[in-house]
Amino acid sequence: QVQLVESGGGLVQAGGYLRLSCAASGHTFTGTNMGWFRQAPGKERDFVATITWSRDNPFYADSVKGRFTISRDNAKNTVYLQMNSLKPEDTAVYYCAAEAVNFGTYWQVNYWGQGTQVTVSS
């Protein structure tokens, strides 16, 4: 069974930082994009960041660019999201995504994690 397990979420004050991890098992996602999406209650699940297998061309949503950094360790089949300068509007459930493909008008994601809660207080 393919599993993506997120960790590192929690409660932090505005301006603080968190580091999310996503450990994959059951499959090695060779040559594919991995990344992060987030969803607040009553809102759509939004793209946050993705990174290629070769770790070049990291891609970020405008809302997090300059504050978040995505990275991956292919030997460990793990992707990370370092979140700095957090804002209350970053509050959401963060979902790890594997085999994320950008078709131009939408993202196709084959595998999702269960999500980890990030709450940023004022």
PDB file of N, CA, C and O in Angstrom, residues 21-56:
ATOM      1  N   SER A  21       7.304  17.453   7.409  1.00  0.00           N
ATOM      2  CA  SER A  21       7.938  16.329   6.742  1.00  0.00           C
ATOM      3  C   SER A  21       6.871  15.399   6.183  1.00  0.00           C
ATOM      4  O   SER A  21       5.786  15.272   6.751  1.00  0.00           O
ATOM      5  N   CYS A  22       7.189  14.745   5.087  1.00  0.00           N
ATOM      6  CA  CYS A  22       6.302  13.758   4.479  1.00  0.00           C
ATOM      7  C   CYS A  22       7.133  12.552   4.096  1.00  0.00           C
ATOM      8  O   CYS A  22       7.978  12.639   3.195  1.00  0.00           O
ATOM      9  N   ALA A  23       6.890  11.437   4.761  1.00  0.00           N
ATOM     10  CA  ALA A  23       7.601  10.198   4.496  1.00  0.00           C
ATOM     11  C   ALA A  23       6.722   9.275   3.665  1.00  0.00           C
ATOM     12  O   ALA A  23       5.604   8.949   4.060  1.00  0.00           O
ATOM     13  N   ALA A  24       7.239   8.851   2.517  1.00  0.00           N
ATOM     14  CA  ALA A  24       6.497   7.977   1.620  1.00  0.00           C
ATOM     15  C   ALA A  24       6.961   6.537   1.777  1.00  0.00           C
ATOM     16  O   ALA A  24       8.141   6.276   2.001  1.00  0.00           O
ATOM     17  N   SER A  25       6.033   5.611   1.633  1.00  0.00           N
ATOM     18  CA  SER A  25       6.354   4.193   1.678  1.00  0.00           C
ATOM     19  C   SER A  25       5.467   3.441   0.692  1.00  0.00           C
ATOM     20  O   SER A  25       4.422   3.935   0.278  1.00  0.00           O
ATOM     21  N   GLY A  26       5.903   2.240   0.326  1.00  0.00           N
ATOM     22  CA  GLY A  26       5.142   1.414  -0.597  1.00  0.00           C
ATOM     23  C   GLY A  26       5.437   1.671  -2.059  1.00  0.00           C
ATOM     24  O   GLY A  26       5.000   0.903  -2.917  1.00  0.00           O
ATOM     25  N   HIS A  27       6.164   2.730  -2.343  1.00  0.00           N
ATOM     26  CA  HIS A  27       6.493   3.091  -3.711  1.00  0.00           C
ATOM     27  C   HIS A  27       7.609   4.125  -3.691  1.00  0.00           C
ATOM     28  O   HIS A  27       7.635   4.981  -2.807  1.00  0.00           O
ATOM     29  N   THR A  28       8.512   4.021  -4.632  1.00  0.00           N
ATOM     30  CA  THR A  28       9.548   5.033  -4.814  1.00  0.00           C
ATOM     31  C   THR A  28       9.132   5.932  -5.967  1.00  0.00           C
ATOM     32  O   THR A  28       8.946   5.466  -7.093  1.00  0.00           O
ATOM     33  N   PHE A  29       8.975   7.209  -5.677  1.00  0.00           N
ATOM     34  CA  PHE A  29       8.410   8.128  -6.661  1.00  0.00           C
ATOM     35  C   PHE A  29       9.496   8.693  -7.557  1.00  0.00           C
ATOM     36  O   PHE A  29       9.728   9.908  -7.618  1.00  0.00           O
ATOM     37  N   THR A  30      10.145   7.795  -8.265  1.00  0.00           N
ATOM     38  CA  THR A  30      11.248   8.153  -9.138  1.00  0.00           C
ATOM     39  C   THR A  30      10.767   9.003 -10.304  1.00  0.00           C
ATOM     40  O   THR A  30       9.799   8.655 -10.986  1.00  0.00           O
ATOM     41  N   GLY A  31      11.439  10.114 -10.517  1.00  0.00           N
ATOM     42  CA  GLY A  31      11.168  10.950 -11.674  1.00  0.00           C
ATOM     43  C   GLY A  31       9.892  11.757 -11.609  1.00  0.00           C
ATOM     44  O   GLY A  31       9.482  12.342 -12.615  1.00  0.00           O
ATOM     45  N   THR A  32       9.254  11.809 -10.440  1.00  0.00           N
ATOM     46  CA  THR A  32       7.981  12.511 -10.316  1.00  0.00           C
ATOM     47  C   THR A  32       8.091  13.701  -9.370  1.00  0.00           C
ATOM     48  O   THR A  32       8.982  13.779  -8.534  1.00  0.00           O
ATOM     49  N   ASN A  33       7.140  14.615  -9.528  1.00  0.00           N
ATOM     50  CA  ASN A  33       7.047  15.744  -8.609  1.00  0.00           C
ATOM     51  C   ASN A  33       6.406  15.323  -7.295  1.00  0.00           C
ATOM     52  O   ASN A  33       5.468  14.533  -7.266  1.00  0.00           O
ATOM     53  N   MET A  34       6.911  15.883  -6.216  1.00  0.00           N
ATOM     54  CA  MET A  34       6.248  15.799  -4.928  1.00  0.00           C
ATOM     55  C   MET A  34       6.036  17.212  -4.416  1.00  0.00           C
ATOM     56  O   MET A  34       6.741  18.137  -4.823  1.00  0.00           O
ATOM     57  N   GLY A  35       5.064  17.371  -3.530  1.00  0.00           N
ATOM     58  CA  GLY A  35       4.820  18.716  -3.049  1.00  0.00           C
ATOM     59  C   GLY A  35       3.801  18.789  -1.944  1.00  0.00           C
ATOM     60  O   GLY A  35       3.500  17.795  -1.275  1.00  0.00           O
ATOM     61  N   TRP A  36       3.279  19.996  -1.767  1.00  0.00           N
ATOM     62  CA  TRP A  36       2.353  20.300  -0.687  1.00  0.00           C
ATOM     63  C   TRP A  36       1.185  21.131  -1.188  1.00  0.00           C
ATOM     64  O   TRP A  36       1.355  22.052  -1.998  1.00  0.00           O
ATOM     65  N   PHE A  37       0.006  20.797  -0.691  1.00  0.00           N
ATOM     66  CA  PHE A  37      -1.202  21.576  -0.880  1.00  0.00           C
ATOM     67  C   PHE A  37      -1.789  21.857   0.494  1.00  0.00           C
ATOM     68  O   PHE A  37      -1.431  21.205   1.478  1.00  0.00           O
ATOM     69  N   ARG A  38      -2.701  22.824   0.573  1.00  0.00           N
ATOM     70  CA  ARG A  38      -3.320  23.128   1.857  1.00  0.00           C
ATOM     71  C   ARG A  38      -4.792  23.453   1.671  1.00  0.00           C
ATOM     72  O   ARG A  38      -5.212  23.906   0.612  1.00  0.00           O
ATOM     73  N   GLN A  39      -5.567  23.226   2.732  1.00  0.00           N
ATOM     74  CA  GLN A  39      -7.003  23.460   2.679  1.00  0.00           C
ATOM     75  C   GLN A  39      -7.503  23.970   4.023  1.00  0.00           C
ATOM     76  O   GLN A  39      -7.339  23.309   5.051  1.00  0.00           O
ATOM     77  N   ALA A  40      -8.100  25.149   4.008  1.00  0.00           N
ATOM     78  CA  ALA A  40      -8.758  25.705   5.183  1.00  0.00           C
ATOM     79  C   ALA A  40     -10.230  25.294   5.171  1.00  0.00           C
ATOM     80  O   ALA A  40     -10.788  25.004   4.112  1.00  0.00           O
ATOM     81  N   PRO A  41     -10.891  25.269   6.331  1.00  0.00           N
ATOM     82  CA  PRO A  41     -12.305  24.880   6.374  1.00  0.00           C
ATOM     83  C   PRO A  41     -13.166  25.719   5.440  1.00  0.00           C
ATOM     84  O   PRO A  41     -13.080  26.946   5.436  1.00  0.00           O
ATOM     85  N   GLY A  42     -13.987  25.047   4.641  1.00  0.00           N
ATOM     86  CA  GLY A  42     -14.881  25.733   3.725  1.00  0.00           C
ATOM     87  C   GLY A  42     -14.230  26.270   2.469  1.00  0.00           C
ATOM     88  O   GLY A  42     -14.901  26.934   1.675  1.00  0.00           O
ATOM     89  N   LYS A  43     -12.946  25.993   2.273  1.00  0.00           N
ATOM     90  CA  LYS A  43     -12.229  26.495   1.108  1.00  0.00           C
ATOM     91  C   LYS A  43     -11.696  25.346   0.266  1.00  0.00           C
ATOM     92  O   LYS A  43     -11.647  24.197   0.702  1.00  0.00           O
ATOM     93  N   GLU A  44     -11.299  25.678  -0.954  1.00  0.00           N
ATOM     94  CA  GLU A  44     -10.722  24.691  -1.850  1.00  0.00           C
ATOM     95  C   GLU A  44      -9.317  24.311  -1.403  1.00  0.00           C
ATOM     96  O   GLU A  44      -8.644  25.062  -0.696  1.00  0.00           O
ATOM     97  N   ARG A  45      -8.894  23.134  -1.821  1.00  0.00           N
ATOM     98  CA  ARG A  45      -7.522  22.724  -1.594  1.00  0.00           C
ATOM     99  C   ARG A  45      -6.618  23.449  -2.591  1.00  0.00           C
ATOM    100  O   ARG A  45      -6.801  23.335  -3.805  1.00  0.00           O
ATOM    101  N   ASP A  46      -5.648  24.203  -2.075  1.00  0.00           N
ATOM    102  CA  ASP A  46      -4.819  25.072  -2.891  1.00  0.00           C
ATOM    103  C   ASP A  46      -3.391  24.565  -2.980  1.00  0.00           C
ATOM    104  O   ASP A  46      -2.837  24.015  -2.029  1.00  0.00           O
ATOM    105  N   PHE A  47      -2.804  24.797  -4.128  1.00  0.00           N
ATOM    106  CA  PHE A  47      -1.394  24.495  -4.351  1.00  0.00           C
ATOM    107  C   PHE A  47      -0.511  25.363  -3.463  1.00  0.00           C
ATOM    108  O   PHE A  47      -0.758  26.554  -3.303  1.00  0.00           O
ATOM    109  N   VAL A  48       0.544  24.762  -2.898  1.00  0.00           N
ATOM    110  CA  VAL A  48       1.529  25.491  -2.107  1.00  0.00           C
ATOM    111  C   VAL A  48       2.904  25.457  -2.776  1.00  0.00           C
ATOM    112  O   VAL A  48       3.492  26.493  -3.059  1.00  0.00           O
ATOM    113  N   ALA A  49       3.428  24.244  -3.022  1.00  0.00           N
ATOM    114  CA  ALA A  49       4.760  24.117  -3.592  1.00  0.00           C
ATOM    115  C   ALA A  49       4.969  22.711  -4.126  1.00  0.00           C
ATOM    116  O   ALA A  49       4.404  21.749  -3.614  1.00  0.00           O
ATOM    117  N   THR A  50       5.805  22.591  -5.159  1.00  0.00           N
ATOM    118  CA  THR A  50       6.243  21.291  -5.659  1.00  0.00           C
ATOM    119  C   THR A  50       7.732  21.340  -5.971  1.00  0.00           C
ATOM    120  O   THR A  50       8.307  22.414  -6.151  1.00  0.00           O
ATOM    121  N   ILE A  51       8.332  20.153  -6.049  1.00  0.00           N
ATOM    122  CA  ILE A  51       9.738  20.028  -6.385  1.00  0.00           C
ATOM    123  C   ILE A  51       9.928  18.800  -7.263  1.00  0.00           C
ATOM    124  O   ILE A  51       9.278  17.776  -7.060  1.00  0.00           O
ATOM    125  N   THR A  52      10.817  18.918  -8.249  1.00  0.00           N
ATOM    126  CA  THR A  52      11.061  17.818  -9.168  1.00  0.00           C
ATOM    127  C   THR A  52      11.962  16.765  -8.550  1.00  0.00           C
ATOM    128  O   THR A  52      12.594  16.976  -7.513  1.00  0.00           O
ATOM    129  N   TRP A  53      12.039  15.597  -9.205  1.00  0.00           N
ATOM    130  CA  TRP A  53      12.932  14.532  -8.776  1.00  0.00           C
ATOM    131  C   TRP A  53      14.372  15.003  -8.709  1.00  0.00           C
ATOM    132  O   TRP A  53      15.103  14.651  -7.783  1.00  0.00           O
ATOM    133  N   SER A  54      14.804  15.805  -9.677  1.00  0.00           N
ATOM    134  CA  SER A  54      16.177  16.283  -9.725  1.00  0.00           C
ATOM    135  C   SER A  54      16.433  17.460  -8.799  1.00  0.00           C
ATOM    136  O   SER A  54      17.562  17.952  -8.720  1.00  0.00           O
ATOM    137  N   ARG A  55      15.383  17.930  -8.135  1.00  0.00           N
ATOM    138  CA  ARG A  55      15.446  19.021  -7.157  1.00  0.00           C
ATOM    139  C   ARG A  55      15.716  20.386  -7.767  1.00  0.00           C
ATOM    140  O   ARG A  55      15.992  21.350  -7.048  1.00  0.00           O
ATOM    141  N   ASP A  56      15.640  20.477  -9.073  1.00  0.00           N
ATOM    142  CA  ASP A  56      15.694  21.777  -9.711  1.00  0.00           C
ATOM    143  C   ASP A  56      14.270  22.294  -9.914  1.00  0.00           C
ATOM    144  O   ASP A  56      13.297  21.567  -9.748  1.00  0.00           O
TER     145      ASP A  56
END
